[in-house]
Amino acid sequence: MTKDWSPRTKSVHSGTRRSQYGEMSEAIFMTQGFVYDSAEQAEARFIESGPDEFIYARYGNPTVRMFEERIAALEGTEDAFATASGMAAVNGALTSMLKAGDHVVSAKALFGSCLYVLEDILSRFGVEVSFVEGTDLAAWKAAVRDDTKAVFLESVSNPTLEVIDLKGVADIAHAKGALVVVDNVFATPAFSNAAELGADVIVYSATKHIDGQGRCLGGVICGTREFIRKTAEPYLKHTGGSLSPFNAWVMLKGLETIHLRCNAQAESALFIAEALEGHNKLDRTLYPYLNSHPQQSVAKEQMKAGGTVISLDIQGGKDAAFRFLNALDIILISNNLGDSKAIVTHPATTTHQRLSEEQRAELGITDGLVRISVGLEDKADLLDDIRQALDAV
C-alpha cells in the first residue's frame, strides 16, 4: 500500500498499528513479555511467529515493529531490525554475517568505534580485514577478492566528509559475490538512495537525525527480509542488542519530522560553508556540496542535499581549535551530531582520540579540525557565532 507514497508521507504513516482504542499517536507497548491463549499457541509461536505475533521484548515488540517497518519503507528495503544503539547496528550487521576465515574490505576513514569493531573485535575471532582509501575505486578493485564476504564503508566519512562512490564500490563487490554494508549516518535517511545505489545492508545510528533531538540512543539495520530475519535477527535477539519500546516510540516521532528538520539543517549548512570558504583563519572548509569538495559530483549524484555537517580546519592546531570552541556562544561543545541544536566537536581529542597521530594524519584529521553539526537555529545567527569565534582565534 505504501509503495507509491512519497518519502515524506512514508516517514509519517508507514508501519502504523492501532489498538482497539484507535489512538492517533502510536502506542507504546511497555511490556517485557506477552500472554498466550493456550499452551498450544505458545508452542506454535516459538516454532514460527507471524507478522503480528510476539514472544519477548528482546525478540520483538509492536512499537519496535512499527519503527522497523517505517524506516524500511523510507529506505526502500524489505525489512529492518532496530537496535539499542548505532554501534549495536554496526556490530550486529557485521558480526552476524561473518565467521573465522572470512575476508572483509573496509574504507580507512571511519568513526573510532567502527574501527574498533573491525580492527580489534573481528580480528580477534579470525576475520581478516583489509583497509583501503575509500575514494579510490582502483584500491577497492585490488583489495576485493574471490573470498571476500563483505565490504564496509561510511558513505560520507566522519569527520572529513569524504564521499565514497557507493555504486562503484557496490559493482566491484557484487562482481565477487560480496555484500555491501554501509554506515549511512551522514547521508541521512532523508537524503540517501543507498539501496538504489547497491547497498545490501544499511545501518544507522538512529540517535542522530532519526531522533535528532538529543533524547535517546537507538540504531537500525536495513536490508533484505532474508538477511534481517535469518542473519541479523538471530544474532541480535540472542545477544541482547535490541531496541527498547520507549526508544522506538521516540524514533517514530522523530521520523515524522525528519525531512523538515534535515532539509532546514542542510540549507543552513550549505549557507554557512559557502560563507566561510576562503576565511583567512581556515586552511580548509569541508562540505560535500561545495564546489571545492573533491567528490562534489559524487555527492550530488548520491544525496538529495549535502548533509547537516560541515568541518573546518582552523589554522594554529589544537590551541587555536580550543580557543574557537571556547569562544562559541550558541553552538554547544559535545560529541554527537544530527541534533536540532548546533554542536561542535574536536575529533582529534574526542571521537577519534584512540587513533594514533599517524592514523589521524593519514585520514586528514588534523589538530585544528573541528566538526560542526548544524542545528535548527537561524542560519545567520550560527554564521555570526562562528565568525566571532574565529575572530577570537
Tab-separated table of C-alpha atoms in Angstrom:
chain	number	residue	atom	x	y	z
A	1	MET	CA	0.000	0.000	0.000
A	2	THR	CA	2.840	2.414	0.780
A	3	LYS	CA	4.906	1.823	-2.362
A	4	ASP	CA	3.521	4.835	-4.229
A	5	TRP	CA	3.772	7.255	-1.292
A	6	SER	CA	6.455	9.934	-1.269
A	7	PRO	CA	9.261	9.586	1.315
A	8	ARG	CA	7.761	12.365	3.455
A	9	THR	CA	4.439	10.530	3.622
A	10	LYS	CA	6.116	7.214	4.396
A	11	SER	CA	8.050	8.817	7.253
A	12	VAL	CA	4.732	9.825	8.865
A	13	HIS	CA	2.479	6.837	8.203
A	14	SER	CA	4.328	3.640	7.239
A	15	GLY	CA	4.088	0.710	9.638
A	16	THR	CA	1.389	2.267	11.815
A	17	ARG	CA	-0.583	-0.165	14.003
A	18	ARG	CA	-3.562	0.938	16.084
A	19	SER	CA	-5.022	-0.811	19.077
A	20	GLN	CA	-8.748	-1.248	19.701
A	21	TYR	CA	-8.786	2.311	21.078
A	22	GLY	CA	-7.933	3.934	17.746
A	23	GLU	CA	-5.217	6.207	19.131
A	24	MET	CA	-3.802	8.932	16.860
A	25	SER	CA	-0.209	8.748	18.130
A	26	GLU	CA	1.383	5.326	18.041
A	27	ALA	CA	1.033	3.370	21.272
A	28	ILE	CA	3.992	2.456	23.474
A	29	PHE	CA	3.746	-1.208	24.396
A	30	MET	CA	5.865	-1.207	27.553
A	31	THR	CA	5.972	-4.922	28.289
A	32	GLN	CA	8.795	-7.407	28.566
A	33	GLY	CA	6.629	-10.384	27.555
A	34	PHE	CA	3.337	-11.492	26.029
A	35	VAL	CA	0.496	-13.784	27.130
A	36	TYR	CA	-0.696	-16.812	25.140
A	37	ASP	CA	-4.254	-18.105	24.961
A	38	SER	CA	-3.084	-21.686	25.317
A	39	ALA	CA	-0.029	-23.898	25.682
A	40	GLU	CA	-0.502	-24.918	22.072
A	41	GLN	CA	-0.378	-21.284	20.940
A	42	ALA	CA	2.838	-20.713	22.887
A	43	GLU	CA	4.409	-23.788	21.290
A	44	ALA	CA	3.354	-22.670	17.807
A	45	ARG	CA	4.704	-19.168	18.302
A	46	PHE	CA	8.125	-20.442	19.340
A	47	ILE	CA	8.219	-22.581	16.225
A	48	GLU	CA	7.310	-19.670	13.944
A	49	SER	CA	5.857	-16.282	14.855
A	50	GLY	CA	3.519	-14.477	12.494
A	51	PRO	CA	3.921	-10.814	11.480
A	52	ASP	CA	1.920	-9.531	14.457
A	53	GLU	CA	2.821	-12.233	16.972
A	54	PHE	CA	5.376	-11.510	19.680
A	55	ILE	CA	7.218	-13.591	22.275
A	56	TYR	CA	9.586	-11.420	24.300
A	57	ALA	CA	10.705	-7.786	24.066
A	58	ARG	CA	14.260	-8.830	23.161
A	59	TYR	CA	12.809	-10.656	20.127
A	60	GLY	CA	10.268	-8.039	19.060
A	61	ASN	CA	7.568	-5.634	20.174
A	62	PRO	CA	4.633	-3.889	18.415
A	63	THR	CA	6.086	-0.395	18.914
A	64	VAL	CA	9.531	-1.503	17.768
A	65	ARG	CA	7.987	-3.250	14.776
A	66	MET	CA	6.252	-0.038	13.719
A	67	PHE	CA	9.594	1.755	13.715
A	68	GLU	CA	11.272	-1.062	11.776
A	69	GLU	CA	8.599	-1.092	9.087
A	70	ARG	CA	8.573	2.691	8.789
A	71	ILE	CA	12.333	3.051	8.330
A	72	ALA	CA	12.417	0.109	5.899
A	73	ALA	CA	9.703	1.778	3.814
A	74	LEU	CA	11.659	5.035	3.856
A	75	GLU	CA	14.917	3.297	2.876
A	76	GLY	CA	13.307	1.156	0.195
A	77	THR	CA	14.426	-2.128	1.783
A	78	GLU	CA	12.342	-5.207	2.511
A	79	ASP	CA	12.865	-5.195	6.262
A	80	ALA	CA	14.756	-3.726	9.210
A	81	PHE	CA	15.852	-4.675	12.728
A	82	ALA	CA	16.043	-1.977	15.414
A	83	THR	CA	18.980	-1.996	17.834
A	84	ALA	CA	19.926	-0.419	21.145
A	85	SER	CA	22.416	1.998	19.536
A	86	GLY	CA	24.127	2.788	16.273
A	87	MET	CA	27.158	0.735	17.235
A	88	ALA	CA	24.897	-2.218	18.088
A	89	ALA	CA	23.687	-1.931	14.485
A	90	VAL	CA	27.228	-1.813	13.041
A	91	ASN	CA	28.462	-4.669	15.217
A	92	GLY	CA	25.291	-6.712	14.671
A	93	ALA	CA	25.308	-6.333	10.907
A	94	LEU	CA	28.960	-7.354	10.575
A	95	THR	CA	29.332	-9.965	13.300
A	96	SER	CA	26.118	-11.780	12.402
A	97	MET	CA	27.309	-12.466	8.851
A	98	LEU	CA	30.983	-13.236	9.476
A	99	LYS	CA	32.949	-16.194	10.790
A	100	ALA	CA	36.594	-17.153	11.237
A	101	GLY	CA	38.411	-17.202	7.908
A	102	ASP	CA	36.159	-14.647	6.205
A	103	HIS	CA	37.630	-11.592	4.495
A	104	VAL	CA	36.315	-8.016	4.733
A	105	VAL	CA	37.438	-4.914	2.854
A	106	SER	CA	36.781	-1.592	4.563
A	107	ALA	CA	37.375	2.070	3.896
A	108	LYS	CA	40.065	3.551	6.167
A	109	ALA	CA	38.107	6.658	7.097
A	110	LEU	CA	35.739	5.503	9.835
A	111	PHE	CA	34.336	6.547	13.188
A	112	GLY	CA	36.602	5.366	16.019
A	113	SER	CA	34.173	2.748	17.362
A	114	CYS	CA	33.680	1.290	13.869
A	115	LEU	CA	37.450	0.939	13.564
A	116	TYR	CA	37.496	-0.826	16.935
A	117	VAL	CA	34.944	-3.397	15.738
A	118	LEU	CA	36.900	-4.064	12.552
A	119	GLU	CA	40.439	-3.932	13.912
A	120	ASP	CA	40.015	-5.440	17.375
A	121	ILE	CA	36.823	-7.469	17.626
A	122	LEU	CA	36.581	-9.117	14.209
A	123	SER	CA	40.304	-9.866	14.018
A	124	ARG	CA	40.101	-11.442	17.484
A	125	PHE	CA	37.691	-14.002	16.035
A	126	GLY	CA	39.715	-14.788	12.940
A	127	VAL	CA	38.182	-12.412	10.397
A	128	GLU	CA	40.734	-10.844	8.035
A	129	VAL	CA	40.169	-7.136	7.372
A	130	SER	CA	41.875	-5.115	4.610
A	131	PHE	CA	41.672	-1.307	4.668
A	132	VAL	CA	41.667	0.866	1.542
A	133	GLU	CA	41.411	4.515	0.582
A	134	GLY	CA	37.641	4.747	0.264
A	135	THR	CA	37.516	7.272	-2.578
A	136	ASP	CA	39.867	5.193	-4.785
A	137	LEU	CA	37.877	2.647	-6.801
A	138	ALA	CA	41.104	1.078	-8.081
A	139	ALA	CA	42.092	0.356	-4.469
A	140	TRP	CA	38.742	-1.349	-3.840
A	141	LYS	CA	39.116	-3.418	-7.000
A	142	ALA	CA	42.609	-4.530	-5.996
A	143	ALA	CA	41.544	-5.430	-2.447
A	144	VAL	CA	38.257	-7.287	-3.057
A	145	ARG	CA	38.981	-10.989	-3.569
A	146	ASP	CA	37.010	-14.050	-4.599
A	147	ASP	CA	36.699	-14.980	-0.915
A	148	THR	CA	35.680	-11.503	0.284
A	149	LYS	CA	32.449	-11.841	2.253
A	150	ALA	CA	31.628	-8.137	2.751
A	151	VAL	CA	32.795	-4.589	2.189
A	152	PHE	CA	32.157	-1.846	4.743
A	153	LEU	CA	32.183	1.918	4.406
A	154	GLU	CA	30.727	5.182	5.629
A	155	SER	CA	29.003	6.733	2.607
A	156	VAL	CA	30.220	10.096	3.921
A	157	SER	CA	33.204	9.752	6.237
A	158	ASN	CA	33.401	11.090	9.774
A	159	PRO	CA	34.770	13.764	10.237
A	160	THR	CA	36.484	14.739	6.967
A	161	LEU	CA	33.319	14.282	4.868
A	162	GLU	CA	34.854	12.243	2.071
A	163	VAL	CA	32.116	10.894	-0.199
A	164	ILE	CA	32.570	7.356	-1.495
A	165	ASP	CA	31.241	6.312	-4.886
A	166	LEU	CA	28.758	3.803	-3.491
A	167	LYS	CA	27.582	2.456	-6.838
A	168	GLY	CA	31.168	1.991	-7.995
A	169	VAL	CA	32.112	0.078	-4.827
A	170	ALA	CA	28.908	-1.984	-4.995
A	171	ASP	CA	29.628	-3.026	-8.587
A	172	ILE	CA	33.131	-4.168	-7.579
A	173	ALA	CA	31.881	-6.048	-4.515
A	174	HIS	CA	28.931	-7.705	-6.242
A	175	ALA	CA	31.164	-8.941	-9.055
A	176	LYS	CA	32.946	-11.042	-6.401
A	177	GLY	CA	29.766	-12.013	-4.538
A	178	ALA	CA	30.443	-9.783	-1.527
A	179	LEU	CA	27.766	-7.926	0.428
A	180	VAL	CA	27.927	-4.121	0.684
A	181	VAL	CA	27.422	-2.812	4.240
A	182	VAL	CA	27.047	0.978	4.507
A	183	ASP	CA	27.033	3.209	7.575
A	184	ASN	CA	24.791	5.917	6.158
A	185	VAL	CA	24.514	8.333	9.081
A	186	PHE	CA	25.942	11.447	7.431
A	187	ALA	CA	23.889	10.907	4.256
A	188	THR	CA	20.743	10.639	6.453
A	189	PRO	CA	17.547	8.722	5.614
A	190	ALA	CA	16.157	11.991	4.244
A	191	PHE	CA	18.813	12.430	1.539
A	192	SER	CA	20.056	8.933	0.740
A	193	ASN	CA	19.455	6.462	-2.085
A	194	ALA	CA	21.818	3.825	-0.698
A	195	ALA	CA	19.662	0.797	-1.538
A	196	GLU	CA	19.129	2.021	-5.096
A	197	LEU	CA	22.893	2.511	-5.466
A	198	GLY	CA	23.649	-1.087	-4.496
A	199	ALA	CA	23.932	-1.213	-0.706
A	200	ASP	CA	22.806	-4.613	0.592
A	201	VAL	CA	22.822	-3.668	4.273
A	202	ILE	CA	22.326	-0.096	5.528
A	203	VAL	CA	22.991	0.831	9.145
A	204	TYR	CA	22.096	3.986	11.046
A	205	SER	CA	22.678	5.435	14.434
A	206	ALA	CA	19.061	6.459	14.966
A	207	THR	CA	20.374	8.634	17.796
A	208	LYS	CA	21.381	11.127	15.134
A	209	HIS	CA	18.930	12.526	12.597
A	210	ILE	CA	16.148	9.990	13.195
A	211	ASP	CA	15.622	11.094	16.782
A	212	GLY	CA	17.622	14.215	16.072
A	213	GLN	CA	16.567	15.946	19.256
A	214	GLY	CA	19.039	14.650	21.824
A	215	ARG	CA	16.688	12.327	23.680
A	216	CYS	CA	17.815	8.720	23.448
A	217	LEU	CA	20.007	6.079	21.843
A	218	GLY	CA	18.966	3.786	19.025
A	219	GLY	CA	20.120	2.118	15.838
A	220	VAL	CA	18.716	0.174	12.920
A	221	ILE	CA	19.845	-2.318	10.271
A	222	CYS	CA	18.003	-2.254	6.918
A	223	GLY	CA	18.235	-4.951	4.256
A	224	THR	CA	16.526	-7.873	2.591
A	225	ARG	CA	13.995	-9.843	4.625
A	226	GLU	CA	16.232	-12.895	4.401
A	227	PHE	CA	19.263	-11.072	5.783
A	228	ILE	CA	17.325	-9.282	8.513
A	229	ARG	CA	15.314	-12.255	9.763
A	230	LYS	CA	17.724	-15.142	9.116
A	231	THR	CA	21.104	-13.497	9.758
A	232	ALA	CA	20.835	-10.295	11.805
A	233	GLU	CA	17.795	-11.081	13.975
A	234	PRO	CA	19.012	-14.424	15.420
A	235	TYR	CA	22.327	-12.868	16.420
A	236	LEU	CA	20.828	-9.716	17.928
A	237	LYS	CA	17.931	-11.283	19.769
A	238	HIS	CA	20.207	-13.846	21.421
A	239	THR	CA	22.977	-11.371	22.278
A	240	GLY	CA	20.634	-8.652	23.553
A	241	GLY	CA	21.192	-5.694	21.246
A	242	SER	CA	17.534	-4.897	20.557
A	243	LEU	CA	15.811	-1.522	20.943
A	244	SER	CA	13.515	-0.657	23.864
A	245	PRO	CA	9.828	0.118	23.115
A	246	PHE	CA	10.067	3.629	24.555
A	247	ASN	CA	13.093	4.495	22.426
A	248	ALA	CA	11.342	3.036	19.373
A	249	TRP	CA	8.390	5.350	20.041
A	250	VAL	CA	10.747	8.339	20.241
A	251	MET	CA	12.250	7.290	16.896
A	252	LEU	CA	8.780	7.022	15.338
A	253	LYS	CA	8.044	10.580	16.447
A	254	GLY	CA	11.417	11.677	15.063
A	255	LEU	CA	10.717	10.164	11.656
A	256	GLU	CA	7.573	12.268	11.351
A	257	THR	CA	9.677	15.438	11.104
A	258	ILE	CA	12.986	14.130	9.717
A	259	HIS	CA	12.551	15.640	6.250
A	260	LEU	CA	11.591	19.055	7.592
A	261	ARG	CA	14.480	19.081	10.048
A	262	CYS	CA	17.186	17.711	7.767
A	263	ASN	CA	16.260	19.938	4.830
A	264	ALA	CA	16.374	23.027	7.042
A	265	GLN	CA	19.702	21.946	8.558
A	266	ALA	CA	21.257	21.150	5.167
A	267	GLU	CA	20.146	24.506	3.771
A	268	SER	CA	21.833	26.239	6.700
A	269	ALA	CA	24.961	24.057	6.408
A	270	LEU	CA	25.460	24.980	2.748
A	271	PHE	CA	24.859	28.671	3.511
A	272	ILE	CA	27.462	28.620	6.298
A	273	ALA	CA	30.014	26.569	4.328
A	274	GLU	CA	29.815	28.893	1.309
A	275	ALA	CA	30.126	31.961	3.537
A	276	LEU	CA	33.190	30.600	5.367
A	277	GLU	CA	35.115	29.210	2.420
A	278	GLY	CA	38.344	31.154	1.985
A	279	HIS	CA	38.265	32.627	5.510
A	280	ASN	CA	41.766	33.743	6.484
A	281	LYS	CA	41.724	31.696	9.710
A	282	LEU	CA	40.867	28.429	7.905
A	283	ASP	CA	43.051	26.010	5.962
A	284	ARG	CA	40.022	24.086	4.693
A	285	THR	CA	36.237	24.301	4.646
A	286	LEU	CA	34.757	20.853	4.062
A	287	TYR	CA	31.181	20.270	2.888
A	288	PRO	CA	30.083	17.775	0.195
A	289	TYR	CA	28.115	20.272	-1.899
A	290	LEU	CA	30.863	22.915	-2.053
A	291	ASN	CA	32.420	23.410	-5.494
A	292	SER	CA	35.824	22.889	-3.870
A	293	HIS	CA	34.920	19.456	-2.475
A	294	PRO	CA	36.829	16.758	-4.421
A	295	GLN	CA	33.786	14.457	-4.534
A	296	GLN	CA	31.114	17.099	-5.129
A	297	SER	CA	29.816	15.396	-8.279
A	298	VAL	CA	29.524	12.041	-6.488
A	299	ALA	CA	27.756	13.715	-3.564
A	300	LYS	CA	25.208	15.321	-5.871
A	301	GLU	CA	24.564	12.005	-7.601
A	302	GLN	CA	24.109	10.102	-4.335
A	303	MET	CA	22.474	12.614	-1.990
A	304	LYS	CA	19.499	14.948	-2.360
A	305	ALA	CA	21.387	17.542	-0.270
A	306	GLY	CA	24.878	17.964	1.143
A	307	GLY	CA	24.030	16.894	4.680
A	308	THR	CA	23.880	18.646	8.028
A	309	VAL	CA	27.596	18.637	8.935
A	310	ILE	CA	30.491	20.887	7.945
A	311	SER	CA	34.125	20.576	9.025
A	312	LEU	CA	36.559	23.459	9.434
A	313	ASP	CA	40.345	23.102	9.577
A	314	ILE	CA	41.468	26.008	11.757
A	315	GLN	CA	44.974	27.400	11.369
A	316	GLY	CA	47.069	27.056	14.504
A	317	GLY	CA	46.330	23.462	15.520
A	318	LYS	CA	44.821	22.311	18.806
A	319	ASP	CA	45.329	25.566	20.711
A	320	ALA	CA	43.554	27.567	18.019
A	321	ALA	CA	40.771	24.982	17.753
A	322	PHE	CA	40.220	25.064	21.524
A	323	ARG	CA	40.100	28.880	21.521
A	324	PHE	CA	37.497	28.652	18.775
A	325	LEU	CA	35.368	26.129	20.688
A	326	ASN	CA	35.565	28.072	23.919
A	327	ALA	CA	34.550	31.324	22.219
A	328	LEU	CA	31.323	29.943	20.725
A	329	ASP	CA	28.114	31.277	22.238
A	330	ILE	CA	25.258	29.403	20.524
A	331	ILE	CA	26.989	26.265	19.268
A	332	LEU	CA	27.456	23.692	22.025
A	333	ILE	CA	30.584	21.599	22.633
A	334	SER	CA	29.615	17.926	22.528
A	335	ASN	CA	30.376	14.764	20.554
A	336	ASN	CA	27.035	13.976	18.929
A	337	LEU	CA	25.675	15.120	15.554
A	338	GLY	CA	22.385	15.347	13.692
A	339	ASP	CA	20.716	17.178	16.587
A	340	SER	CA	18.253	20.080	16.473
A	341	LYS	CA	20.872	22.063	18.429
A	342	ALA	CA	24.123	23.030	16.705
A	343	ILE	CA	27.074	21.028	18.062
A	344	VAL	CA	30.823	21.410	17.643
A	345	THR	CA	33.325	18.575	18.146
A	346	HIS	CA	37.128	18.409	18.170
A	347	PRO	CA	37.638	14.898	16.723
A	348	ALA	CA	41.368	14.566	17.460
A	349	THR	CA	40.779	14.758	21.212
A	350	THR	CA	37.342	13.095	21.418
A	351	THR	CA	35.685	10.840	18.844
A	352	HIS	CA	38.958	9.847	17.139
A	353	GLN	CA	41.386	10.223	20.047
A	354	ARG	CA	42.102	6.455	20.198
A	355	LEU	CA	43.779	6.659	16.773
A	356	SER	CA	47.495	7.219	16.644
A	357	GLU	CA	48.845	10.548	15.448
A	358	GLU	CA	49.956	8.823	12.244
A	359	GLN	CA	46.499	7.340	11.636
A	360	ARG	CA	44.818	10.688	12.157
A	361	ALA	CA	47.261	12.374	9.797
A	362	GLU	CA	46.585	9.718	7.147
A	363	LEU	CA	42.846	10.363	7.445
A	364	GLY	CA	43.222	14.136	7.330
A	365	ILE	CA	42.154	14.632	10.947
A	366	THR	CA	44.434	17.500	11.923
A	367	ASP	CA	44.708	19.031	15.389
A	368	GLY	CA	42.934	22.084	14.008
A	369	LEU	CA	39.951	20.213	12.548
A	370	VAL	CA	36.543	20.861	14.095
A	371	ARG	CA	33.246	19.240	13.080
A	372	ILE	CA	30.080	21.336	13.238
A	373	SER	CA	26.686	19.654	13.182
A	374	VAL	CA	24.329	22.397	12.074
A	375	GLY	CA	21.106	22.649	14.055
A	376	LEU	CA	17.737	24.309	13.595
A	377	GLU	CA	18.834	27.708	14.837
A	378	ASP	CA	18.701	30.697	12.485
A	379	LYS	CA	21.473	30.246	9.929
A	380	ALA	CA	22.595	33.887	10.175
A	381	ASP	CA	22.925	33.572	13.950
A	382	LEU	CA	25.044	30.436	13.563
A	383	LEU	CA	27.278	32.083	10.967
A	384	ASP	CA	27.756	35.130	13.196
A	385	ASP	CA	28.648	32.842	16.113
A	386	ILE	CA	31.268	31.016	14.044
A	387	ARG	CA	32.739	34.243	12.717
A	388	GLN	CA	33.101	35.824	16.155
A	389	ALA	CA	34.722	32.632	17.460
A	390	LEU	CA	37.166	32.681	14.534
A	391	ASP	CA	37.970	36.288	15.434
A	392	ALA	CA	38.900	35.021	18.915
A	393	VAL	CA	41.429	32.643	17.314
